[in-house]
Amino acid sequence: MGLKQMMVEQLKQYILDHRLKVGDKLPTERQLAEDYQVSRSVVREALSYLENTGVTESVQGKGTLVKAHDITPLIDGFLFSFQVAEGDIRDLLMLRLTFELAAIDIIEQHQLPIDKIKSALVDDVNAFNAQQDQNFHQSILESVHSTLFQQMSAVVQAYFYRHTIVTTKAENQVSIKEHQAIYDALAHNDFRQAKMLLTQHLMKGEQRYD
């Protein structure tokens, strides 16, 4: 392990040991160099790495602060690499399904409200398109009040809507009915049925990503 990586790990441990929270300030480069007996260039490289990976942020006049976690760039980077490597889209579809099924489990366990899901329903086939479909699935994820969960799941889901998806009016009508059925199952606390319907709904659209 090189000096920079060792310094990165030590800075992470410093944050944990001192229980620093979002917005808390790290020591200056000079102080860190003295404390850990390394050059300021090593400290600077380590701090740059932490900033690039979203652990810290440099704020003019304030120094280096602990940053609110945001794994979106990391997940997005992974998805891009996955696409470059020509990964199987079905693998990501299963990951997306896993997130949405997990969201339903959490809704059940914590008896969370499903108002957002209801609000995302569309009953006019002429007004329904890929955006409305995305809104419905996103509403399931957003019903779970976890920033980390939402960041991970939202990026994975957004991957499927990056390209234009053309559907017929008949297909849109089917999606509207299936969305309604999933919501009705949730509203009646039939979570097993909701998960079954959701699975069927997503797997039915698998051919769109061939």
mmCIF file of C-alpha atoms in Angstrom:
data_model
loop_
_atom_site.group_PDB
_atom_site.id
_atom_site.type_symbol
_atom_site.label_atom_id
_atom_site.label_comp_id
_atom_site.label_asym_id
_atom_site.label_seq_id
_atom_site.Cartn_x
_atom_site.Cartn_y
_atom_site.Cartn_z
ATOM 1 C CA MET A 1 0.000 0.000 0.000
ATOM 2 C CA GLY A 2 1.442 3.355 -1.073
ATOM 3 C CA LEU A 3 1.769 6.437 1.112
ATOM 4 C CA LYS A 4 -1.255 8.117 -0.453
ATOM 5 C CA GLN A 5 -3.523 5.126 0.140
ATOM 6 C CA MET A 6 -2.256 4.757 3.702
ATOM 7 C CA MET A 7 -3.050 8.415 4.297
ATOM 8 C CA VAL A 8 -6.510 7.973 2.800
ATOM 9 C CA GLU A 9 -7.238 5.129 5.220
ATOM 10 C CA GLN A 10 -5.873 7.115 8.158
ATOM 11 C CA LEU A 11 -8.058 10.095 7.292
ATOM 12 C CA LYS A 12 -11.110 7.867 7.086
ATOM 13 C CA GLN A 13 -10.235 6.425 10.468
ATOM 14 C CA TYR A 14 -9.731 9.946 11.835
ATOM 15 C CA ILE A 15 -13.244 10.862 10.759
ATOM 16 C CA LEU A 16 -14.633 7.756 12.458
ATOM 17 C CA ASP A 17 -12.535 8.050 15.617
ATOM 18 C CA HIS A 18 -13.486 11.703 16.101
ATOM 19 C CA ARG A 19 -17.103 11.025 15.151
ATOM 20 C CA LEU A 20 -17.119 13.838 12.644
ATOM 21 C CA LYS A 21 -20.486 14.599 11.116
ATOM 22 C CA VAL A 22 -21.527 16.251 7.883
ATOM 23 C CA GLY A 23 -20.142 19.785 7.824
ATOM 24 C CA ASP A 24 -17.441 19.135 10.435
ATOM 25 C CA LYS A 25 -13.953 20.341 9.545
ATOM 26 C CA LEU A 26 -10.822 18.263 9.173
ATOM 27 C CA PRO A 27 -7.435 19.597 10.345
ATOM 28 C CA THR A 28 -5.389 21.648 7.906
ATOM 29 C CA GLU A 29 -2.904 20.062 5.499
ATOM 30 C CA ARG A 30 -0.042 21.319 7.647
ATOM 31 C CA GLN A 31 -1.506 19.889 10.836
ATOM 32 C CA LEU A 32 -2.212 16.530 9.205
ATOM 33 C CA ALA A 33 1.294 16.377 7.762
ATOM 34 C CA GLU A 34 2.766 16.997 11.212
ATOM 35 C CA ASP A 35 0.443 14.578 12.990
ATOM 36 C CA TYR A 36 1.067 11.704 10.573
ATOM 37 C CA GLN A 37 4.694 12.530 9.743
ATOM 38 C CA VAL A 38 4.194 12.695 5.982
ATOM 39 C CA SER A 39 4.738 15.397 3.399
ATOM 40 C CA ARG A 40 2.005 17.904 2.632
ATOM 41 C CA SER A 41 1.928 16.615 -0.943
ATOM 42 C CA VAL A 42 0.880 13.179 0.344
ATOM 43 C CA VAL A 43 -1.808 14.769 2.495
ATOM 44 C CA ARG A 44 -2.979 16.856 -0.466
ATOM 45 C CA GLU A 45 -3.240 13.777 -2.696
ATOM 46 C CA ALA A 46 -5.181 11.884 -0.026
ATOM 47 C CA LEU A 47 -7.574 14.781 0.524
ATOM 48 C CA SER A 48 -8.058 15.098 -3.237
ATOM 49 C CA TYR A 49 -8.936 11.412 -3.411
ATOM 50 C CA LEU A 50 -11.470 11.734 -0.603
ATOM 51 C CA GLU A 51 -13.025 14.736 -2.303
ATOM 52 C CA ASN A 52 -13.232 12.950 -5.655
ATOM 53 C CA THR A 53 -14.933 9.977 -4.033
ATOM 54 C CA GLY A 54 -17.466 12.159 -2.230
ATOM 55 C CA VAL A 55 -16.204 11.714 1.338
ATOM 56 C CA THR A 56 -15.166 15.336 1.834
ATOM 57 C CA GLU A 57 -15.523 18.672 0.098
ATOM 58 C CA SER A 58 -13.276 21.704 -0.022
ATOM 59 C CA VAL A 59 -15.084 24.925 0.823
ATOM 60 C CA GLN A 60 -13.351 28.243 0.324
ATOM 61 C CA GLY A 61 -12.788 30.002 3.608
ATOM 62 C CA LYS A 62 -13.767 26.921 5.620
ATOM 63 C CA GLY A 63 -11.299 24.228 4.624
ATOM 64 C CA THR A 64 -11.996 20.525 4.138
ATOM 65 C CA LEU A 65 -15.390 19.430 5.444
ATOM 66 C CA VAL A 66 -17.070 16.066 5.791
ATOM 67 C CA LYS A 67 -19.591 15.790 2.983
ATOM 68 C CA ALA A 68 -23.097 14.339 3.028
ATOM 69 C CA HIS A 69 -22.872 10.886 1.505
ATOM 70 C CA ASP A 70 -23.848 10.602 -2.110
ATOM 71 C CA ILE A 71 -23.025 7.353 -3.870
ATOM 72 C CA THR A 72 -24.753 8.397 -7.079
ATOM 73 C CA PRO A 73 -21.469 9.090 -8.949
ATOM 74 C CA LEU A 74 -20.057 5.716 -7.881
ATOM 75 C CA ILE A 75 -23.136 3.774 -8.982
ATOM 76 C CA ASP A 76 -23.347 5.775 -12.191
ATOM 77 C CA GLY A 77 -19.699 5.033 -12.888
ATOM 78 C CA PHE A 78 -20.298 1.340 -12.311
ATOM 79 C CA LEU A 79 -23.254 1.317 -14.698
ATOM 80 C CA PHE A 80 -21.196 3.063 -17.352
ATOM 81 C CA SER A 81 -18.402 0.500 -16.991
ATOM 82 C CA PHE A 82 -21.010 -2.248 -17.080
ATOM 83 C CA GLN A 83 -22.368 -0.850 -20.344
ATOM 84 C CA VAL A 84 -18.881 -0.508 -21.867
ATOM 85 C CA ALA A 85 -18.195 -4.140 -20.976
ATOM 86 C CA GLU A 86 -21.449 -5.077 -22.722
ATOM 87 C CA GLY A 87 -22.925 -6.566 -19.583
ATOM 88 C CA ASP A 88 -26.220 -8.403 -19.722
ATOM 89 C CA ILE A 89 -29.041 -5.907 -19.257
ATOM 90 C CA ARG A 90 -31.090 -8.656 -17.621
ATOM 91 C CA ASP A 91 -28.677 -8.628 -14.686
ATOM 92 C CA LEU A 92 -29.464 -4.970 -14.068
ATOM 93 C CA LEU A 93 -33.159 -5.627 -14.544
ATOM 94 C CA MET A 94 -32.969 -8.195 -11.749
ATOM 95 C CA LEU A 95 -31.132 -5.663 -9.583
ATOM 96 C CA ARG A 96 -33.851 -3.118 -10.254
ATOM 97 C CA LEU A 97 -36.512 -5.676 -9.364
ATOM 98 C CA THR A 98 -34.643 -6.528 -6.171
ATOM 99 C CA PHE A 99 -34.688 -2.887 -5.057
ATOM 100 C CA GLU A 100 -38.404 -2.453 -5.715
ATOM 101 C CA LEU A 101 -39.308 -5.712 -3.981
ATOM 102 C CA ALA A 102 -37.145 -4.669 -1.036
ATOM 103 C CA ALA A 103 -39.007 -1.356 -0.924
ATOM 104 C CA ILE A 104 -42.322 -3.201 -0.614
ATOM 105 C CA ASP A 105 -40.882 -5.317 2.208
ATOM 106 C CA ILE A 106 -39.804 -2.162 4.047
ATOM 107 C CA ILE A 107 -43.202 -0.549 3.473
ATOM 108 C CA GLU A 108 -44.812 -3.604 5.029
ATOM 109 C CA GLN A 109 -42.419 -3.904 7.966
ATOM 110 C CA HIS A 110 -42.626 -0.232 8.936
ATOM 111 C CA GLN A 111 -46.220 0.369 7.822
ATOM 112 C CA LEU A 112 -45.102 3.292 5.680
ATOM 113 C CA PRO A 113 -47.640 5.465 3.843
ATOM 114 C CA ILE A 114 -48.139 4.856 0.136
ATOM 115 C CA ASP A 115 -49.555 8.272 -0.790
ATOM 116 C CA LYS A 116 -46.712 8.884 -3.247
ATOM 117 C CA ILE A 117 -47.548 5.682 -5.092
ATOM 118 C CA LYS A 118 -51.194 6.643 -5.344
ATOM 119 C CA SER A 119 -50.268 10.083 -6.652
ATOM 120 C CA ALA A 120 -48.126 8.504 -9.373
ATOM 121 C CA LEU A 121 -51.034 6.547 -10.857
ATOM 122 C CA VAL A 122 -52.265 7.634 -14.287
ATOM 123 C CA ASP A 123 -55.663 6.572 -15.644
ATOM 124 C CA ASP A 124 -55.586 8.393 -18.991
ATOM 125 C CA VAL A 125 -53.936 6.250 -21.662
ATOM 126 C CA ASN A 126 -53.353 9.330 -23.820
ATOM 127 C CA ALA A 127 -51.326 10.956 -21.037
ATOM 128 C CA PHE A 128 -49.274 7.868 -20.229
ATOM 129 C CA ASN A 129 -45.700 7.526 -21.440
ATOM 130 C CA ALA A 130 -42.278 6.360 -20.251
ATOM 131 C CA GLN A 131 -42.035 9.289 -17.817
ATOM 132 C CA GLN A 132 -45.264 8.287 -16.087
ATOM 133 C CA ASP A 133 -44.025 4.714 -15.906
ATOM 134 C CA GLN A 134 -40.778 5.888 -14.345
ATOM 135 C CA ASN A 135 -42.668 8.105 -11.895
ATOM 136 C CA PHE A 136 -44.707 5.147 -10.674
ATOM 137 C CA HIS A 137 -41.691 2.932 -10.049
ATOM 138 C CA GLN A 138 -39.768 5.807 -8.500
ATOM 139 C CA SER A 139 -42.667 6.437 -6.124
ATOM 140 C CA ILE A 140 -42.281 2.920 -4.743
ATOM 141 C CA LEU A 141 -38.612 3.565 -4.018
ATOM 142 C CA GLU A 142 -39.263 7.019 -2.552
ATOM 143 C CA SER A 143 -41.776 5.583 -0.104
ATOM 144 C CA VAL A 144 -38.747 4.203 1.731
ATOM 145 C CA HIS A 145 -37.246 7.002 3.803
ATOM 146 C CA SER A 146 -33.595 6.089 3.361
ATOM 147 C CA THR A 147 -31.263 8.385 1.468
ATOM 148 C CA LEU A 148 -28.754 5.625 0.753
ATOM 149 C CA PHE A 149 -31.440 3.248 -0.503
ATOM 150 C CA GLN A 150 -32.968 5.909 -2.715
ATOM 151 C CA GLN A 151 -29.636 6.945 -4.194
ATOM 152 C CA MET A 152 -28.667 3.398 -5.092
ATOM 153 C CA SER A 153 -32.037 2.345 -6.442
ATOM 154 C CA ALA A 154 -32.778 5.579 -8.312
ATOM 155 C CA VAL A 155 -29.578 5.425 -10.344
ATOM 156 C CA VAL A 156 -30.167 1.790 -11.269
ATOM 157 C CA GLN A 157 -33.737 2.538 -12.279
ATOM 158 C CA ALA A 158 -32.802 5.650 -14.254
ATOM 159 C CA TYR A 159 -30.495 3.505 -16.376
ATOM 160 C CA PHE A 160 -33.528 1.947 -18.056
ATOM 161 C CA TYR A 161 -35.006 5.289 -19.076
ATOM 162 C CA ARG A 162 -31.923 6.827 -20.683
ATOM 163 C CA HIS A 163 -33.085 5.800 -24.123
ATOM 164 C CA THR A 164 -36.448 6.478 -25.672
ATOM 165 C CA ILE A 165 -38.886 3.632 -25.101
ATOM 166 C CA VAL A 166 -41.652 3.454 -27.680
ATOM 167 C CA THR A 167 -44.846 1.705 -26.609
ATOM 168 C CA THR A 168 -48.253 1.299 -28.181
ATOM 169 C CA LYS A 169 -51.482 2.599 -26.727
ATOM 170 C CA ALA A 170 -52.480 -0.990 -25.960
ATOM 171 C CA GLU A 171 -49.229 -1.566 -24.048
ATOM 172 C CA ASN A 172 -49.747 1.667 -22.141
ATOM 173 C CA GLN A 173 -53.251 0.585 -21.171
ATOM 174 C CA VAL A 174 -51.863 -2.666 -19.821
ATOM 175 C CA SER A 175 -49.215 -0.797 -17.801
ATOM 176 C CA ILE A 176 -51.860 1.518 -16.341
ATOM 177 C CA LYS A 177 -53.927 -1.466 -15.211
ATOM 178 C CA GLU A 178 -50.900 -3.233 -13.772
ATOM 179 C CA HIS A 179 -49.799 -0.152 -11.851
ATOM 180 C CA GLN A 180 -53.295 0.169 -10.418
ATOM 181 C CA ALA A 181 -53.330 -3.501 -9.440
ATOM 182 C CA ILE A 182 -50.002 -3.182 -7.640
ATOM 183 C CA TYR A 183 -51.235 -0.134 -5.743
ATOM 184 C CA ASP A 184 -54.552 -1.823 -4.858
ATOM 185 C CA ALA A 185 -52.671 -4.793 -3.414
ATOM 186 C CA LEU A 186 -50.532 -2.455 -1.304
ATOM 187 C CA ALA A 187 -53.582 -0.492 -0.183
ATOM 188 C CA HIS A 188 -55.196 -3.734 1.006
ATOM 189 C CA ASN A 189 -51.982 -4.795 2.772
ATOM 190 C CA ASP A 190 -51.632 -7.771 0.445
ATOM 191 C CA PHE A 191 -47.897 -7.330 0.091
ATOM 192 C CA ARG A 192 -47.286 -10.812 -1.251
ATOM 193 C CA GLN A 193 -49.700 -10.121 -4.094
ATOM 194 C CA ALA A 194 -48.130 -6.723 -4.705
ATOM 195 C CA LYS A 195 -44.683 -8.275 -5.078
ATOM 196 C CA MET A 196 -45.966 -10.961 -7.412
ATOM 197 C CA LEU A 197 -47.705 -8.392 -9.609
ATOM 198 C CA LEU A 198 -44.650 -6.145 -9.613
ATOM 199 C CA THR A 199 -42.400 -9.030 -10.642
ATOM 200 C CA GLN A 200 -44.709 -10.009 -13.485
ATOM 201 C CA HIS A 201 -44.994 -6.385 -14.586
ATOM 202 C CA LEU A 202 -41.238 -5.763 -14.761
ATOM 203 C CA MET A 203 -40.338 -9.100 -16.302
ATOM 204 C CA LYS A 204 -42.953 -8.575 -18.993
ATOM 205 C CA GLY A 205 -41.070 -5.515 -20.165
ATOM 206 C CA GLU A 206 -37.766 -7.403 -20.419
ATOM 207 C CA GLN A 207 -37.937 -7.602 -24.221
ATOM 208 C CA ARG A 208 -37.836 -3.795 -24.424
ATOM 209 C CA TYR A 209 -34.180 -3.876 -23.414
ATOM 210 C CA ASP A 210 -32.977 -6.481 -25.905
#
